[in-house]
């Protein structure tokens, strides 16, 4: 869950306002009375339809990575559609860069998947700050491979523990999370039925060598400076574009925005072209360019929901689900 103080502007106020959200609880504002110890709901984000939080269950588990580190994983599923027997489809999300932590908060769009029997998982891999600053430092620059290993090992662990079917695992990430997707499909393509890679940063070496791109030099602290051979060689070892090979790849949906200034549209485009040339399977590889969007995707609530719908429809079609 996520919880924090908010909206207390008067020093002599006897109440504290708290925001709380979890994978099963929509964003809620509480007033907590410091004198009586009682709390009162002031506002909760409405959820359309017949949503009942009691129908869903969330968990936090730890999965051991190959080097012995315990990786936190947040899970949510619908109680009456989940059996811990390895039959449910699994949607695994990850990011793992810049110290950004993906909070396990509520999202109404994902109810569409949960109500179809999916287990939704957030892998809090190294490169985030889920377990503090050292967790971030252990997933950047010359330790970046830990980010990819963690995600792959979480997938294996979730399947082994019965949270998902081994032939129904879907993985999603965007931007630096798209780099994550590009790395895992080069290193462990057999684990995934489908991939969603959105505005993916996949040509690491070329981009980081081009100082004319606005954000490149600011990124040295995250990835290293490839003008230094040590960093160049390490980036080259995992850069998705440079490691595409003649092998089978999962079904893939790749999206970009024409006006993206952070990961320019031609970067995922050339990656998709190389994948289509090199891959040895007949799996689907869809590439969609939004001619109006930037790095953050389509503007407006309803257009964003359409983006979610496209991704969900892609995965559901692979399962022959409606």
Coordinates of C-alpha atoms in Angstrom, one line a residue:
X1 CA 0.0 0.0 0.0
X2 CA 0.9 3.7 -0.1
X3 CA 0.1 6.1 2.7
X4 CA 1.2 9.7 3.4
X5 CA 0.2 12.8 5.2
X6 CA -1.6 15.5 3.2
X7 CA -3.5 18.8 3.5
X8 CA -2.7 19.9 7.0
X9 CA -2.2 23.6 6.7
X10 CA -3.2 24.8 10.2
X11 CA -0.7 24.3 13.1
X12 CA -3.4 24.0 15.7
X13 CA -5.4 21.4 13.8
X14 CA -6.4 18.5 16.0
X15 CA -6.8 16.2 13.0
X16 CA -4.3 14.8 10.6
X17 CA -5.3 14.1 7.0
X18 CA -4.0 10.8 5.6
X19 CA -4.1 9.4 2.1
X20 CA -4.2 5.7 1.7
X21 CA -4.4 3.3 -1.3
X22 CA -3.6 -0.3 -1.8
X23 CA -4.0 -2.9 -4.6
X24 CA -7.6 -3.5 -3.3
X25 CA -8.5 -0.1 -1.9
X26 CA -9.2 3.0 -4.1
X27 CA -7.4 6.2 -3.1
X28 CA -9.0 7.3 0.2
X29 CA -8.5 10.4 2.3
X30 CA -9.0 10.0 6.1
X31 CA -9.2 12.6 8.9
X32 CA -7.5 11.1 11.9
X33 CA -8.4 12.7 15.3
X34 CA -5.3 12.9 17.4
X35 CA -7.4 13.2 20.6
X36 CA -9.9 10.4 20.2
X37 CA -7.9 8.1 17.9
X38 CA -10.8 7.8 15.5
X39 CA -10.6 8.2 11.8
X40 CA -13.3 9.3 9.3
X41 CA -13.3 8.8 5.5
X42 CA -13.5 12.2 3.8
X43 CA -13.3 11.2 0.2
X44 CA -12.7 8.0 -1.8
X45 CA -12.1 7.7 -5.5
X46 CA -15.3 6.2 -7.0
X47 CA -15.1 3.0 -9.0
X48 CA -17.8 2.5 -11.7
X49 CA -19.6 -0.8 -11.9
X50 CA -20.2 -3.4 -9.2
X51 CA -16.7 -3.2 -7.6
X52 CA -16.5 -4.8 -4.2
X53 CA -13.1 -4.7 -2.5
X54 CA -13.9 -7.9 -0.6
X55 CA -13.8 -9.8 -3.8
X56 CA -10.0 -9.2 -4.2
X57 CA -6.9 -10.3 -2.3
X58 CA -3.5 -8.7 -2.2
X59 CA -0.3 -10.2 -1.0
X60 CA 3.4 -9.1 -0.5
X61 CA 5.8 -12.0 -0.9
X62 CA 9.6 -12.3 -1.3
X63 CA 11.2 -14.3 -4.1
X64 CA 14.9 -15.2 -3.9
X65 CA 17.0 -14.1 -6.9
X66 CA 19.9 -16.1 -8.2
X67 CA 22.4 -14.3 -6.0
X68 CA 20.4 -14.9 -2.8
X69 CA 18.8 -11.4 -2.6
X70 CA 15.1 -11.4 -1.6
X71 CA 13.0 -9.5 -4.1
X72 CA 9.7 -8.0 -2.9
X73 CA 6.7 -8.8 -5.1
X74 CA 3.2 -7.2 -4.7
X75 CA 0.3 -9.3 -5.9
X76 CA -3.5 -8.9 -6.4
X77 CA -6.1 -11.3 -7.7
X78 CA -9.8 -12.0 -7.5
X79 CA -10.4 -14.5 -4.7
X80 CA -13.1 -16.6 -6.5
X81 CA -11.0 -17.0 -9.7
X82 CA -7.7 -17.8 -8.2
X83 CA -6.2 -21.2 -7.4
X84 CA -2.6 -21.5 -6.4
X85 CA -2.1 -24.4 -8.7
X86 CA -0.4 -22.8 -11.7
X87 CA -3.4 -22.3 -13.9
X88 CA -4.0 -18.6 -13.8
X89 CA -2.7 -16.2 -16.4
X90 CA 0.0 -13.9 -14.9
X91 CA 0.6 -10.2 -15.7
X92 CA 4.0 -9.1 -14.3
X93 CA 5.0 -5.4 -14.3
X94 CA 8.4 -3.9 -13.7
X95 CA 10.5 -0.8 -14.1
X96 CA 13.7 -0.9 -12.0
X97 CA 15.6 2.3 -12.8
X98 CA 16.3 5.8 -11.4
X99 CA 15.4 4.7 -7.9
X100 CA 11.7 4.9 -8.9
X101 CA 9.5 2.7 -6.8
X102 CA 6.2 1.5 -8.3
X103 CA 3.8 1.8 -5.4
X104 CA 1.3 -1.1 -5.0
X105 CA -1.7 1.2 -5.3
X106 CA -5.2 0.8 -6.8
X107 CA -5.9 0.9 -10.5
X108 CA -9.5 0.5 -11.8
X109 CA -8.4 -0.4 -15.3
X110 CA -6.7 -3.6 -14.2
X111 CA -10.0 -4.9 -12.8
X112 CA -10.8 -5.9 -16.3
X113 CA -7.9 -8.5 -16.1
X114 CA -8.5 -9.5 -12.5
X115 CA -12.2 -10.3 -13.3
X116 CA -10.9 -12.6 -16.1
X117 CA -8.8 -14.6 -13.7
X118 CA -5.4 -12.8 -14.1
X119 CA -3.0 -12.5 -11.3
X120 CA -1.4 -9.0 -11.3
X121 CA 2.2 -8.7 -10.0
X122 CA 4.6 -5.8 -9.5
X123 CA 8.2 -6.9 -9.2
X124 CA 10.1 -4.5 -7.0
X125 CA 13.4 -5.2 -8.6
X126 CA 16.8 -3.7 -8.0
X127 CA 17.2 -0.3 -9.6
X128 CA 14.2 0.9 -7.6
X129 CA 14.4 2.1 -4.0
X130 CA 11.8 -0.3 -2.6
X131 CA 14.4 -1.5 -0.1
X132 CA 16.3 1.8 0.2
X133 CA 19.2 3.5 -1.5
X134 CA 21.4 0.3 -1.7
X135 CA 18.7 -1.5 -3.6
X136 CA 18.9 1.3 -6.2
X137 CA 22.7 1.3 -6.3
X138 CA 22.7 -2.4 -6.9
X139 CA 20.7 -2.0 -10.1
X140 CA 22.4 0.8 -12.1
X141 CA 25.6 1.4 -14.1
X142 CA 27.8 -1.7 -13.8
X143 CA 25.3 -3.7 -11.7
X144 CA 22.4 -3.2 -14.2
X145 CA 22.2 -6.9 -15.0
X146 CA 20.8 -7.4 -11.5
X147 CA 17.6 -5.6 -12.6
X148 CA 17.0 -8.1 -15.4
X149 CA 18.0 -11.1 -13.3
X150 CA 15.6 -10.1 -10.6
X151 CA 12.7 -9.8 -13.0
X152 CA 13.4 -13.1 -14.7
X153 CA 13.8 -14.8 -11.3
X154 CA 10.6 -13.4 -10.0
X155 CA 8.8 -14.8 -13.1
X156 CA 10.3 -18.2 -12.4
X157 CA 9.5 -18.0 -8.7
X158 CA 5.8 -17.0 -9.2
X159 CA 5.3 -19.9 -11.6
X160 CA 7.1 -22.3 -9.3
X161 CA 4.8 -21.2 -6.4
X162 CA 1.7 -21.6 -8.4
X163 CA 0.7 -18.0 -8.9
X164 CA 0.7 -18.3 -12.7
X165 CA 0.7 -20.8 -15.5
X166 CA 4.1 -21.2 -17.2
X167 CA 2.5 -20.8 -20.6
X168 CA 0.4 -17.8 -19.7
X169 CA 2.9 -15.2 -18.4
X170 CA 2.8 -11.7 -19.7
X171 CA 5.3 -9.0 -18.9
X172 CA 5.0 -5.2 -19.3
X173 CA 7.2 -2.2 -18.9
X174 CA 7.6 1.3 -20.3
X175 CA 10.5 3.7 -21.0
X176 CA 13.4 2.2 -18.9
X177 CA 10.9 -0.5 -18.2
X178 CA 10.8 -1.1 -21.9
X179 CA 14.6 -1.6 -21.7
X180 CA 13.8 -4.2 -19.1
X181 CA 11.4 -5.9 -21.5
X182 CA 14.0 -5.8 -24.3
X183 CA 16.6 -7.4 -22.1
X184 CA 14.5 -10.2 -20.7
X185 CA 13.3 -11.3 -24.1
X186 CA 16.9 -11.6 -25.3
X187 CA 17.9 -13.5 -22.2
X188 CA 14.9 -15.6 -21.3
X189 CA 12.3 -15.5 -24.2
X190 CA 10.9 -18.9 -23.3
X191 CA 9.3 -17.6 -20.1
X192 CA 6.8 -15.2 -21.7
X193 CA 3.7 -15.7 -23.8
X194 CA 3.4 -12.0 -24.5
X195 CA 5.2 -8.7 -23.9
X196 CA 4.0 -5.1 -23.8
X197 CA 6.9 -2.7 -24.4
X198 CA 5.9 1.0 -24.3
X199 CA 8.1 3.8 -25.4
X200 CA 11.0 1.4 -24.8
X201 CA 14.6 2.6 -24.4
X202 CA 16.3 -0.1 -26.3
X203 CA 19.3 1.3 -28.2
X204 CA 21.3 2.1 -25.2
X205 CA 24.8 2.5 -26.6
X206 CA 23.8 4.6 -29.6
X207 CA 21.6 6.9 -27.6
X208 CA 24.2 7.4 -24.8
X209 CA 26.9 8.2 -27.3
X210 CA 24.8 11.0 -28.9
X211 CA 25.3 14.1 -26.8
X212 CA 23.0 16.1 -29.1
X213 CA 20.0 14.3 -27.6
X214 CA 18.7 16.5 -24.8
X215 CA 18.8 14.0 -21.9
X216 CA 21.9 12.0 -22.8
X217 CA 24.6 13.7 -20.6
X218 CA 22.2 13.8 -17.6
X219 CA 21.8 10.0 -17.9
X220 CA 25.5 9.3 -17.3
X221 CA 24.8 8.9 -13.6
X222 CA 22.2 6.2 -14.3
X223 CA 23.9 4.1 -17.1
X224 CA 27.5 5.4 -17.2
X225 CA 29.4 7.3 -19.9
X226 CA 30.0 5.0 -22.9
X227 CA 33.0 7.1 -23.8
X228 CA 34.7 5.1 -21.0
X229 CA 35.4 1.7 -22.4
X230 CA 34.3 -0.1 -19.2
X231 CA 30.9 1.4 -19.4
X232 CA 30.7 1.0 -23.2
X233 CA 31.4 -2.7 -23.0
X234 CA 28.9 -3.2 -20.2
X235 CA 26.1 -1.4 -21.9
X236 CA 26.8 -3.4 -25.1
X237 CA 26.4 -6.6 -23.1
X238 CA 22.7 -5.9 -22.3
X239 CA 21.5 -3.3 -24.8
X240 CA 18.3 -4.8 -26.3
X241 CA 19.0 -3.7 -29.9
X242 CA 22.5 -4.9 -29.9
X243 CA 21.7 -8.3 -28.5
X244 CA 18.8 -9.3 -30.8
X245 CA 19.7 -12.7 -32.2
X246 CA 18.3 -15.5 -34.3
X247 CA 16.0 -17.2 -31.8
X248 CA 12.3 -17.5 -30.9
X249 CA 10.7 -14.4 -29.3
X250 CA 7.4 -14.0 -27.5
X251 CA 4.4 -12.3 -29.0
X252 CA 5.0 -8.6 -28.6
X253 CA 3.1 -5.3 -28.6
X254 CA 5.5 -2.3 -29.0
X255 CA 4.2 1.3 -28.8
X256 CA 5.8 4.7 -29.3
X257 CA 4.8 8.4 -29.7
X258 CA 5.9 10.5 -32.7
X259 CA 6.6 13.5 -30.4
X260 CA 8.5 11.6 -27.7
X261 CA 11.6 13.6 -26.9
X262 CA 13.0 11.2 -24.3
X263 CA 12.9 8.0 -26.3
X264 CA 12.6 9.1 -29.9
X265 CA 10.2 7.1 -32.1
X266 CA 12.9 5.8 -34.4
X267 CA 14.6 3.9 -31.5
X268 CA 11.9 1.3 -30.9
X269 CA 11.1 1.4 -34.7
X270 CA 14.6 0.2 -35.6
X271 CA 14.5 -2.4 -32.8
X272 CA 11.2 -3.8 -34.2
X273 CA 12.7 -3.9 -37.7
X274 CA 15.7 -5.9 -36.4
X275 CA 13.5 -8.3 -34.4
X276 CA 11.4 -8.9 -37.5
X277 CA 14.5 -9.7 -39.5
X278 CA 16.2 -11.9 -37.0
X279 CA 13.5 -13.8 -35.0
X280 CA 12.9 -17.4 -36.0
X281 CA 9.2 -17.7 -34.8
X282 CA 5.8 -16.9 -36.2
X283 CA 4.6 -15.0 -33.1
X284 CA 2.9 -11.7 -33.4
X285 CA 5.0 -8.5 -33.4
X286 CA 2.8 -5.4 -33.5
X287 CA 4.2 -1.9 -33.6
X288 CA 2.0 1.1 -33.0
X289 CA 3.0 4.7 -33.3
X290 CA 0.7 7.4 -31.8
X291 CA 1.0 10.3 -34.1
X292 CA 0.0 12.8 -31.4
X293 CA 1.6 11.4 -28.3
X294 CA 4.9 12.1 -26.5
X295 CA 6.8 10.0 -23.9
X296 CA 3.9 10.0 -21.5
X297 CA 1.5 8.4 -23.9
X298 CA -1.9 9.8 -25.1
X299 CA -3.2 12.9 -23.4
X300 CA -6.6 12.7 -21.6
X301 CA -8.1 10.1 -19.4
X302 CA -10.2 8.3 -22.0
X303 CA -7.3 8.0 -24.5
X304 CA -5.2 6.5 -21.8
X305 CA -7.9 4.0 -21.1
X306 CA -7.8 3.1 -24.8
X307 CA -4.1 2.4 -24.6
X308 CA -4.8 0.0 -21.7
X309 CA -7.6 -1.6 -23.6
X310 CA -5.3 -2.2 -26.6
X311 CA -2.7 -4.0 -24.4
X312 CA -5.3 -6.0 -22.6
X313 CA -7.1 -7.0 -25.8
X314 CA -3.7 -8.1 -27.3
X315 CA -3.0 -10.4 -24.3
X316 CA -6.6 -11.7 -24.1
X317 CA -6.6 -12.6 -27.8
X318 CA -3.5 -14.7 -27.3
X319 CA -5.4 -16.6 -24.7
X320 CA -8.6 -16.8 -26.8
X321 CA -10.4 -15.0 -24.1
X322 CA -13.0 -12.3 -24.5

